[in-house]
Short mmCIF file of C-alpha atoms and ligand atoms in Angstrom, two decimals:
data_model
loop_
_atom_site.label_atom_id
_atom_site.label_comp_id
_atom_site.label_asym_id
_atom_site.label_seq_id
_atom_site.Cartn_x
_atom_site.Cartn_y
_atom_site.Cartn_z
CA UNK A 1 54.25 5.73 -54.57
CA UNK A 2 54.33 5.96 -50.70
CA UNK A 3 51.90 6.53 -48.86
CA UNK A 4 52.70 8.39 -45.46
CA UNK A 5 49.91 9.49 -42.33
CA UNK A 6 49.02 12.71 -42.39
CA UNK A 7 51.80 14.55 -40.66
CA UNK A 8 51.58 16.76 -37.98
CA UNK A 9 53.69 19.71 -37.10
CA UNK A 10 53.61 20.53 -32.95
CA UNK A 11 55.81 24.00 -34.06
CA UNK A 12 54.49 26.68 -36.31
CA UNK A 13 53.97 30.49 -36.36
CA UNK A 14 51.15 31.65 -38.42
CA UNK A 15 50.94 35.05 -37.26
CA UNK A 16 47.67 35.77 -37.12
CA UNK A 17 45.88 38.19 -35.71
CA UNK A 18 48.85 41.04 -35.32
CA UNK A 19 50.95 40.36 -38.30
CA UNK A 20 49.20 39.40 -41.44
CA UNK A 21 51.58 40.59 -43.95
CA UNK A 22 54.10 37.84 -43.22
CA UNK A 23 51.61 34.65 -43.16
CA UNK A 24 47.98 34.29 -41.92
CA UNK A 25 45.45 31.75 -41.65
CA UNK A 26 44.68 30.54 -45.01
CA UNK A 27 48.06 30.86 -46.36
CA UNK A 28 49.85 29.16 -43.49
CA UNK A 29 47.41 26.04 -43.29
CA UNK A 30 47.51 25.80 -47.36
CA UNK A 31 51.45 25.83 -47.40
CA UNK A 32 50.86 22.99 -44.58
CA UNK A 33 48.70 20.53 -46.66
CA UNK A 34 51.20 21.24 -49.66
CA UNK A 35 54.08 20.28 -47.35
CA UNK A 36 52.39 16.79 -46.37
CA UNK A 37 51.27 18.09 -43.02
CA UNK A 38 47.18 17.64 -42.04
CA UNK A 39 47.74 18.83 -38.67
CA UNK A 40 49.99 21.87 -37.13
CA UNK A 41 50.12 23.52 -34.02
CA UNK A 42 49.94 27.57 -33.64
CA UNK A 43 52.54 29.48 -31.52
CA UNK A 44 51.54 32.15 -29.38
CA UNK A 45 53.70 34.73 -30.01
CA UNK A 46 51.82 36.83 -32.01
CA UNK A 47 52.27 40.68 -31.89
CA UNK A 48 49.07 40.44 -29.62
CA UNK A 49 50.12 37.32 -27.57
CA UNK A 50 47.93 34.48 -26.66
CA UNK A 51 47.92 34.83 -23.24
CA UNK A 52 44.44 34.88 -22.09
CA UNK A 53 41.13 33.27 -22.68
CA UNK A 54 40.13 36.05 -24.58
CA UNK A 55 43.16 36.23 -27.02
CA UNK A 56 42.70 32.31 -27.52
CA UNK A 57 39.13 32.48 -28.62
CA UNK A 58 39.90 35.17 -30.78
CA UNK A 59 42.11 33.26 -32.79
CA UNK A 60 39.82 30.42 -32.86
CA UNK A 61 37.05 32.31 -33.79
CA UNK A 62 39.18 34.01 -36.81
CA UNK A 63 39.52 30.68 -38.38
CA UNK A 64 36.32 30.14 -39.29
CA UNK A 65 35.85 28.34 -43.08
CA UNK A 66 39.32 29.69 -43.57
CA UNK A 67 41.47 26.97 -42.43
CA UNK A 68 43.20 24.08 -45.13
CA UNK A 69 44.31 21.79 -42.45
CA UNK A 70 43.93 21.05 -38.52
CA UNK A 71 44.84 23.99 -36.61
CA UNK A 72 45.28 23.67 -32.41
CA UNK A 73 47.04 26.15 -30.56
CA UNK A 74 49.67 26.71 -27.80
CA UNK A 75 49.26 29.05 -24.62
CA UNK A 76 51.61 31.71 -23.84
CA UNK A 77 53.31 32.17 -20.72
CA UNK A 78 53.56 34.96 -18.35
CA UNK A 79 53.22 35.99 -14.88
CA UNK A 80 49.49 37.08 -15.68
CA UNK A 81 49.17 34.12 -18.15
CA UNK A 82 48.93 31.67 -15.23
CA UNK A 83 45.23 32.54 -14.16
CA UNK A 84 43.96 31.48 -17.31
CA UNK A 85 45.85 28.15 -17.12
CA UNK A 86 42.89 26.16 -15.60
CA UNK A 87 40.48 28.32 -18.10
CA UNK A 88 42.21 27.53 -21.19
CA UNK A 89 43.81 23.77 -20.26
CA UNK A 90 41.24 21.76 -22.78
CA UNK A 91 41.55 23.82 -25.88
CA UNK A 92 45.09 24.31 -25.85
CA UNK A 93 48.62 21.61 -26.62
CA UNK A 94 51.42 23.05 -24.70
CA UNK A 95 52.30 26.19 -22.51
CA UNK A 96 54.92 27.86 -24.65
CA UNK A 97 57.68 29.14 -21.95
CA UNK A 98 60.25 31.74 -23.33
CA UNK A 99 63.05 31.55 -21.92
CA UNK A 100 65.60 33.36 -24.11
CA UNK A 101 64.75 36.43 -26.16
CA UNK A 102 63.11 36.22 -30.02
CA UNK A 103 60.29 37.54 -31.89
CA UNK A 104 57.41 38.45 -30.27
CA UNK A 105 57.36 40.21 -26.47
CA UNK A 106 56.84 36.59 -24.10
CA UNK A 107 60.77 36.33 -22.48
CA UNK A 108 60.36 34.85 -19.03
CA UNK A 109 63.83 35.50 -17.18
CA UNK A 110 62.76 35.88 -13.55
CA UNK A 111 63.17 32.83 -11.65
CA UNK A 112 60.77 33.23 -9.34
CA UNK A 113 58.05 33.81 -12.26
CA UNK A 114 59.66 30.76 -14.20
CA UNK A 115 59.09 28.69 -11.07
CA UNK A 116 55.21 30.24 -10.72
CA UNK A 117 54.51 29.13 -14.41
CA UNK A 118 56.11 25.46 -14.06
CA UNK A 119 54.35 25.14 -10.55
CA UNK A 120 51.00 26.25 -12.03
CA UNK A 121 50.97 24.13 -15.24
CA UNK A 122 48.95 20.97 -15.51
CA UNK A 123 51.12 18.18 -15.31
CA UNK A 124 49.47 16.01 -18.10
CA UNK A 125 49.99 18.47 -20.55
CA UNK A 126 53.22 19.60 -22.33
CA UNK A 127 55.52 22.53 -21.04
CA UNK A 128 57.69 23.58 -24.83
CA UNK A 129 60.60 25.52 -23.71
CA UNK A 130 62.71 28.00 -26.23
CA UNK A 131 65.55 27.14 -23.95
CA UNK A 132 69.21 27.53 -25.72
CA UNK A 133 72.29 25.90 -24.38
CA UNK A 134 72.51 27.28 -20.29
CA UNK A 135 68.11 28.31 -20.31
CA UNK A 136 67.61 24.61 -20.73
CA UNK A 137 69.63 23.55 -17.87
CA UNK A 138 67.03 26.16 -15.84
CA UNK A 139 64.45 24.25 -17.64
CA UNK A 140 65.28 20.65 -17.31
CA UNK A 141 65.69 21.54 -13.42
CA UNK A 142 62.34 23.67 -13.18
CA UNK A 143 60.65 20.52 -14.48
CA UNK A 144 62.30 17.85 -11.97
CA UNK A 145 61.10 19.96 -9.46
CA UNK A 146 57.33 20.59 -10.72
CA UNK A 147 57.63 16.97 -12.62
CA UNK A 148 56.68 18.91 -15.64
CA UNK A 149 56.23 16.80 -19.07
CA UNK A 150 58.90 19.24 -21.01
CA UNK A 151 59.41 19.11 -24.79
CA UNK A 152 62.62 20.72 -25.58
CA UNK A 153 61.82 22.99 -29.11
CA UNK A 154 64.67 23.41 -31.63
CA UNK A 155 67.74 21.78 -30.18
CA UNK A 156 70.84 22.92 -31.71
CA UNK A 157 73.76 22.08 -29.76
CA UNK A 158 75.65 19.37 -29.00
CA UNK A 159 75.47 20.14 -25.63
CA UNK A 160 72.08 20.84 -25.55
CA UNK A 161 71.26 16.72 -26.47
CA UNK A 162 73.96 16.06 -23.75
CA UNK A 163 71.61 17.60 -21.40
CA UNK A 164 68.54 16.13 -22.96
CA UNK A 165 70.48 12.52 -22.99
CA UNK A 166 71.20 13.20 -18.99
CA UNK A 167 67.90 14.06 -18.20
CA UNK A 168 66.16 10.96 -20.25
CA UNK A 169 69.12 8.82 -18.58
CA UNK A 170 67.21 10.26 -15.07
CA UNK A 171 63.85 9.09 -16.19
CA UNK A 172 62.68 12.39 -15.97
CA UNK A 173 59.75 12.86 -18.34
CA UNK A 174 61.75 15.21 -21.32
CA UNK A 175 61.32 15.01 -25.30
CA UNK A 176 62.93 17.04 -27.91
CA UNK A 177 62.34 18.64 -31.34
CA UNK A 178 64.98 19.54 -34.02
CA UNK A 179 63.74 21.90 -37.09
CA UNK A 180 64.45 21.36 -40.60
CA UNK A 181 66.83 23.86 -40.85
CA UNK A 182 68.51 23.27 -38.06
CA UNK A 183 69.56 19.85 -39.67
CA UNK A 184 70.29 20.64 -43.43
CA UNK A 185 71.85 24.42 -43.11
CA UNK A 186 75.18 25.55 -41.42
CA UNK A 187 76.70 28.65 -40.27
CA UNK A 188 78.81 28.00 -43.46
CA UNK A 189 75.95 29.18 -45.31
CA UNK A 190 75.13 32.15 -43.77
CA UNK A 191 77.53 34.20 -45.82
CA UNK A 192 75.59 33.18 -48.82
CA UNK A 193 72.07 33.68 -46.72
CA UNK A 194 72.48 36.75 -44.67
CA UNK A 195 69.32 38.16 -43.27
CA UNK A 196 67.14 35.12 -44.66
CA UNK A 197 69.59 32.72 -43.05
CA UNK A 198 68.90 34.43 -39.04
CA UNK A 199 66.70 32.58 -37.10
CA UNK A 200 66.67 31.59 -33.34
CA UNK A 201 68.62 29.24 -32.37
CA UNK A 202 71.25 30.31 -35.13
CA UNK A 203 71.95 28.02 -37.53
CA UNK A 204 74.58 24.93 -35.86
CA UNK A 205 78.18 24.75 -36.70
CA UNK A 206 79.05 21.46 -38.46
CA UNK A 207 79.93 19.86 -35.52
CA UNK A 208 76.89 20.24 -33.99
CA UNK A 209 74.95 19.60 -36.82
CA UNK A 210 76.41 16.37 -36.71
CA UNK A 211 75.17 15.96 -32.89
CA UNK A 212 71.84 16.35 -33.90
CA UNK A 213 72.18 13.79 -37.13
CA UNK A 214 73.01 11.04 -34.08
CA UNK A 215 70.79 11.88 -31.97
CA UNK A 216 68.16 11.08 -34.44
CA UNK A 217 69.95 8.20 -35.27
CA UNK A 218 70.02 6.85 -30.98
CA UNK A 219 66.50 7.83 -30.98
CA UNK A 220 67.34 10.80 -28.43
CA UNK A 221 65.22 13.53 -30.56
CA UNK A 222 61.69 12.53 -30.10
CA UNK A 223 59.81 15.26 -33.32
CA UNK A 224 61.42 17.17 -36.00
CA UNK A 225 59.23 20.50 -36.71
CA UNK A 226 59.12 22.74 -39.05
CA UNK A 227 59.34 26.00 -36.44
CA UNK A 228 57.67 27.73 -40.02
CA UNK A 229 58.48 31.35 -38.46
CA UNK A 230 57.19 33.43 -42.07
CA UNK A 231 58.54 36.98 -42.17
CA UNK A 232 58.70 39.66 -45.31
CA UNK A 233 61.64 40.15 -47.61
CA UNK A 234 61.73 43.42 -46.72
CA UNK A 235 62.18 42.60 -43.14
CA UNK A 236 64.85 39.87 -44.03
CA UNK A 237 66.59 42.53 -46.42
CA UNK A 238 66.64 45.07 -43.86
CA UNK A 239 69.73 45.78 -41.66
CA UNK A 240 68.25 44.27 -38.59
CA UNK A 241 66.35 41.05 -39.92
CA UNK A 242 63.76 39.20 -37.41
CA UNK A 243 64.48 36.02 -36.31
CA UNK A 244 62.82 33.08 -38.54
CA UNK A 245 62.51 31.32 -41.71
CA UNK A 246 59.70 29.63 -43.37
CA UNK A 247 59.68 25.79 -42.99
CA UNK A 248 56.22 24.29 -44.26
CA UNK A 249 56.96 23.47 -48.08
CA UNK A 250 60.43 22.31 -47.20
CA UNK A 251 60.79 19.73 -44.55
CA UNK A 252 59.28 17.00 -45.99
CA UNK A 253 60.92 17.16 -49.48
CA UNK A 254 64.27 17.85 -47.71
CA UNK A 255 63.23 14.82 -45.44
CA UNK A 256 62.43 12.43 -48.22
CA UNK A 257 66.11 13.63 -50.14
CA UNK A 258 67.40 12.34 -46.89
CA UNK A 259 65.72 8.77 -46.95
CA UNK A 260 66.95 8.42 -51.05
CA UNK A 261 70.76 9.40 -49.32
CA UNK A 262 70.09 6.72 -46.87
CA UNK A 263 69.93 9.23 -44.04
CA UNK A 264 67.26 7.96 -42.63
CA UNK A 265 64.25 5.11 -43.74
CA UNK A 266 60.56 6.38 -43.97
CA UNK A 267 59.80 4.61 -40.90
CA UNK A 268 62.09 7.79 -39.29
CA UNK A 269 59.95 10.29 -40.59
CA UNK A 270 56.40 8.31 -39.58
CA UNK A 271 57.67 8.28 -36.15
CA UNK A 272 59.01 11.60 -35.81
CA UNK A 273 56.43 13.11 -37.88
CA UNK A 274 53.31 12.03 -37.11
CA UNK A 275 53.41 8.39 -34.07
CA UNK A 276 55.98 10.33 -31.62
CA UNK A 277 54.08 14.37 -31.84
CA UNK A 278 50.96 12.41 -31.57
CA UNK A 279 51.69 10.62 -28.75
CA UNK A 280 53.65 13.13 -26.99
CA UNK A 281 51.18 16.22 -27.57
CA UNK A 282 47.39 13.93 -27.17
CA UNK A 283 46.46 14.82 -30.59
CA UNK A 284 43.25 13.56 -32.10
CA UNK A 285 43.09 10.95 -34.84
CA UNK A 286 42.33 11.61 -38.46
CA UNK A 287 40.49 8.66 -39.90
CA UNK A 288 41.05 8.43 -43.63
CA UNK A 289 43.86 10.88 -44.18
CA UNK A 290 47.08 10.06 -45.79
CA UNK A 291 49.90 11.73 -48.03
CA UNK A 292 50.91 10.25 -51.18
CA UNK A 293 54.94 11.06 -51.90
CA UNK A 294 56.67 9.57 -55.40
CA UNK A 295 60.21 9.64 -53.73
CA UNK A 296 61.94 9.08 -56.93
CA UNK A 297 60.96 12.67 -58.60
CA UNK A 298 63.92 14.93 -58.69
CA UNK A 299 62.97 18.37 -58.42
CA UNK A 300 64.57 22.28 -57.48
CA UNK A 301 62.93 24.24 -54.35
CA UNK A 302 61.63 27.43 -55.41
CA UNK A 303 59.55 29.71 -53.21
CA UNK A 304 57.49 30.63 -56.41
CA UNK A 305 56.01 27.36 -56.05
CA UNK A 306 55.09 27.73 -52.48
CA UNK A 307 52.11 29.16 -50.50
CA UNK A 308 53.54 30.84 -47.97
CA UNK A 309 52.66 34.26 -48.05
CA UNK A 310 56.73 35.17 -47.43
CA UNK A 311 57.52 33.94 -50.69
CA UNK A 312 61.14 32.83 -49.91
CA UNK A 313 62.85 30.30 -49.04
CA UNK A 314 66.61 29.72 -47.47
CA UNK A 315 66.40 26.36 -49.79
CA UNK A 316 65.82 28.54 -52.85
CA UNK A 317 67.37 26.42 -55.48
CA UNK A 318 68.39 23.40 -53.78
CA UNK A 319 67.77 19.66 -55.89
CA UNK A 320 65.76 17.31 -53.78
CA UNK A 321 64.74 14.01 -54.25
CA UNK A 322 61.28 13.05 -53.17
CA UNK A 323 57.60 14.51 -54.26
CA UNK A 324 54.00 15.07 -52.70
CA UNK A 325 51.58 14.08 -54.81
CA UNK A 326 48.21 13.94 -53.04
CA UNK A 327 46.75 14.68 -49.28
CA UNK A 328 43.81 13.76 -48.63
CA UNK A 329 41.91 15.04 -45.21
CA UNK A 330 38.93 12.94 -44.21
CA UNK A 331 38.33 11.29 -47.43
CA UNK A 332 39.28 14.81 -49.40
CA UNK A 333 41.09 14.90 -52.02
CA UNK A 334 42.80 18.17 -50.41
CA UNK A 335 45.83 18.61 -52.37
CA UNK A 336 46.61 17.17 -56.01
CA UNK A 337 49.78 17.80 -57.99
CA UNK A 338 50.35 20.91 -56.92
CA UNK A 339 47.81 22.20 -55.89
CA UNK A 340 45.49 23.09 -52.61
CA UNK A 341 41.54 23.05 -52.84
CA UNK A 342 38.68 24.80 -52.21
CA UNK A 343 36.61 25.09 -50.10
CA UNK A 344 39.20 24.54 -46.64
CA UNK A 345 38.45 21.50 -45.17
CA UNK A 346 40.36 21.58 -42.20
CA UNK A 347 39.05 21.92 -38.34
CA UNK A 348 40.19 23.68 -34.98
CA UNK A 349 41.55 20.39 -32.67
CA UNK A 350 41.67 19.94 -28.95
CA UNK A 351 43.49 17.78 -27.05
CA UNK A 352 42.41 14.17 -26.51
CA UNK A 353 41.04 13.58 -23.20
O1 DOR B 401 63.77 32.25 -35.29
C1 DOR B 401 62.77 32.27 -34.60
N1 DOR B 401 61.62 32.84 -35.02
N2 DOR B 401 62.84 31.75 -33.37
C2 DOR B 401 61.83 31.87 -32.50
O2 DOR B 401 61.93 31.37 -31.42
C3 DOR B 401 60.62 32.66 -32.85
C4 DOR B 401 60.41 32.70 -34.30
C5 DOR B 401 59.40 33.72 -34.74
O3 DOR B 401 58.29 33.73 -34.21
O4 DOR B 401 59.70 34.51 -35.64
ZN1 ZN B 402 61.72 29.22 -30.36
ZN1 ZN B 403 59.24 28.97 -33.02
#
């Protein structure tokens, strides 16, 4: 048995309040304990965004007794989001800055309104850009002029860690995520996924897929999240599928398959997991927590095994090598074997001072 910190996730969509049917509160933060995570952060683009003070404590208050693990949140940003920066700067991780079009009504393409956001941020805490392949170049220069501390979300590209690279090279203050699926699906399997393989960024070709393998491997990506984006089958059936796939249940096994391939060593998925998103996002510590993985039990990914409220998975039937047994949250036994219990034991989080 291994035992692993509780892991935290800086990138997840739970989609509450605004769109229930594809995940909400108790289902998302159950299908995070299950996956080894005891911490996740909440995107804000929710049908309703969270873009004022208002919107925030709404979602905080909709928690209540009803959350599995640790739940923070991320700030949405807009032209009118800026006045609540000061307002909302202790209870929230990141500003969340849009800068190429997905789910959810946030895109930020004027220049001058990108350049009011960075300017008006608070330099201490983290600016997370959707920024694919030319946005981040806007980004990465937006932030040496404001001296913004920018976390990159979901690289894809080879060029996109050429840019990160540069920028780290330049001392500039820049980390990255990459997402689960991002590094074990292709565009080769898209033929075989269709709608339930089309997320933002699309999935890599191999050759950037590869990229992103060595740029764990040099140490140039800093977190690997889940970007858990739940939507229905029916929307992912449909003939124009949202952008977004589940990611919870799935990165840690897939994770763990990579250690036993000698892929990477657990002390890769400590530090990219839980010591690096820590650090980089001020989260709080979690004394007496810990996730218990036998990484030599050889199991098949279904979703009809999984909490989230989607029910699929684009790993549906894939062998992996690597199991969580137990998480335990404060001294709770939260999840045993398979399953989550009651009553929810997790808590809203700030940021550290
Ligand atoms: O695929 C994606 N889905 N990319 C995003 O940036 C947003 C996300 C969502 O919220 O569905
Ligand atoms: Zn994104
Ligand atoms: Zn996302």
């Amino acid at each position: 048995m291994i035992k692993l910190p509780g892991l935290i996730d800086t990138h997840v969509h739970l989609r509450e309040p605004g769109a229930a049917q594809k995940e909400d509160f108790e289902t998302g933060t159950k299908a995070a304990i299950a996956g080894g995570y005891t911490t996740i952060l909440d995107m804000p683009n929710n049908p309703e965004p969270t873009v004022t003070l208002n919107t925030l404590e709404k979602k905080i208050t909709l928690t209540k007794s009803r959350i599995y693990c640790d739940l923070g949140f991320h700030f949405g940003a807009t032209l009118d989001s800026v006045a609540y920066f000061p307002k909302v700067k202790d209870k929230v991780f990141g500003l969340k800055v849009y800068m190429n079009h997905t789910t959810g009504g946030l895109l930020q393409e004027n220049p001058q309104v990108l350049k009011k956001i960075f300017e008006a941020w608070l330099n201490d805490r983290v600016i997370m850009v959707h920024a694919e392949g030319p946005s981040l170049e806007k980004a990465i220069s937006l932030s040496k002029q404001f001296n913004s501390k920018l976390h990159v979300c979901h690289v894809s590209l080879a060029e996109e860690i050429r840019l990160i690279k540069q920028a780290k090279d330049q001392r500039l203050s820049i980390t990255c995520e990459v997402s689960g699926h991002h590094l074990f699906l292709t565009d080769e399997d898209l033929g075989r996924l269709e709608g339930f393989g089309k997320m933002r960024p699309p999935l890599p070709s191999k050759k950037d897929q590869k990229a992103l393998w060595e740029a764990i491997a040099d140490g140039t990506i800093d977190t690997i999240a889940s970007d858990h984006a739940p939507h229905t089958k029916e929307e992912k059936s449909s003939n124009n599928p949202p952008n977004g796939v589940p990611g919870l249940e799935t990165t840690l096994p897939l994770l763990l398959t990579a250690v036993s391939e000698g892929r990477l060593i657990i002390d890769d998925i400590i530090r990219l997991c839980h010591t690096n998103p820590k650090r980089i996002f001020n989260i709080p510590d979690q004394p007496d927590t810990y996730v218990e993985v036998d990484p030599t039990i050889r199991y098949t990914l279904y979703a009809i095994r999984l909490y989230t409220k989607c029910s699929w998975t684009p790993f549906e039937g894939m062998k992996v090598i690597g199991k969580i047994k137990r998480v335990v949250l404060r001294g709770n036994l939260v999840y045993d074997n398979g399953q989550v219990s009651d009553p929810p034991k997790g808590q809203v989080i700030y940021p550290k001072k």
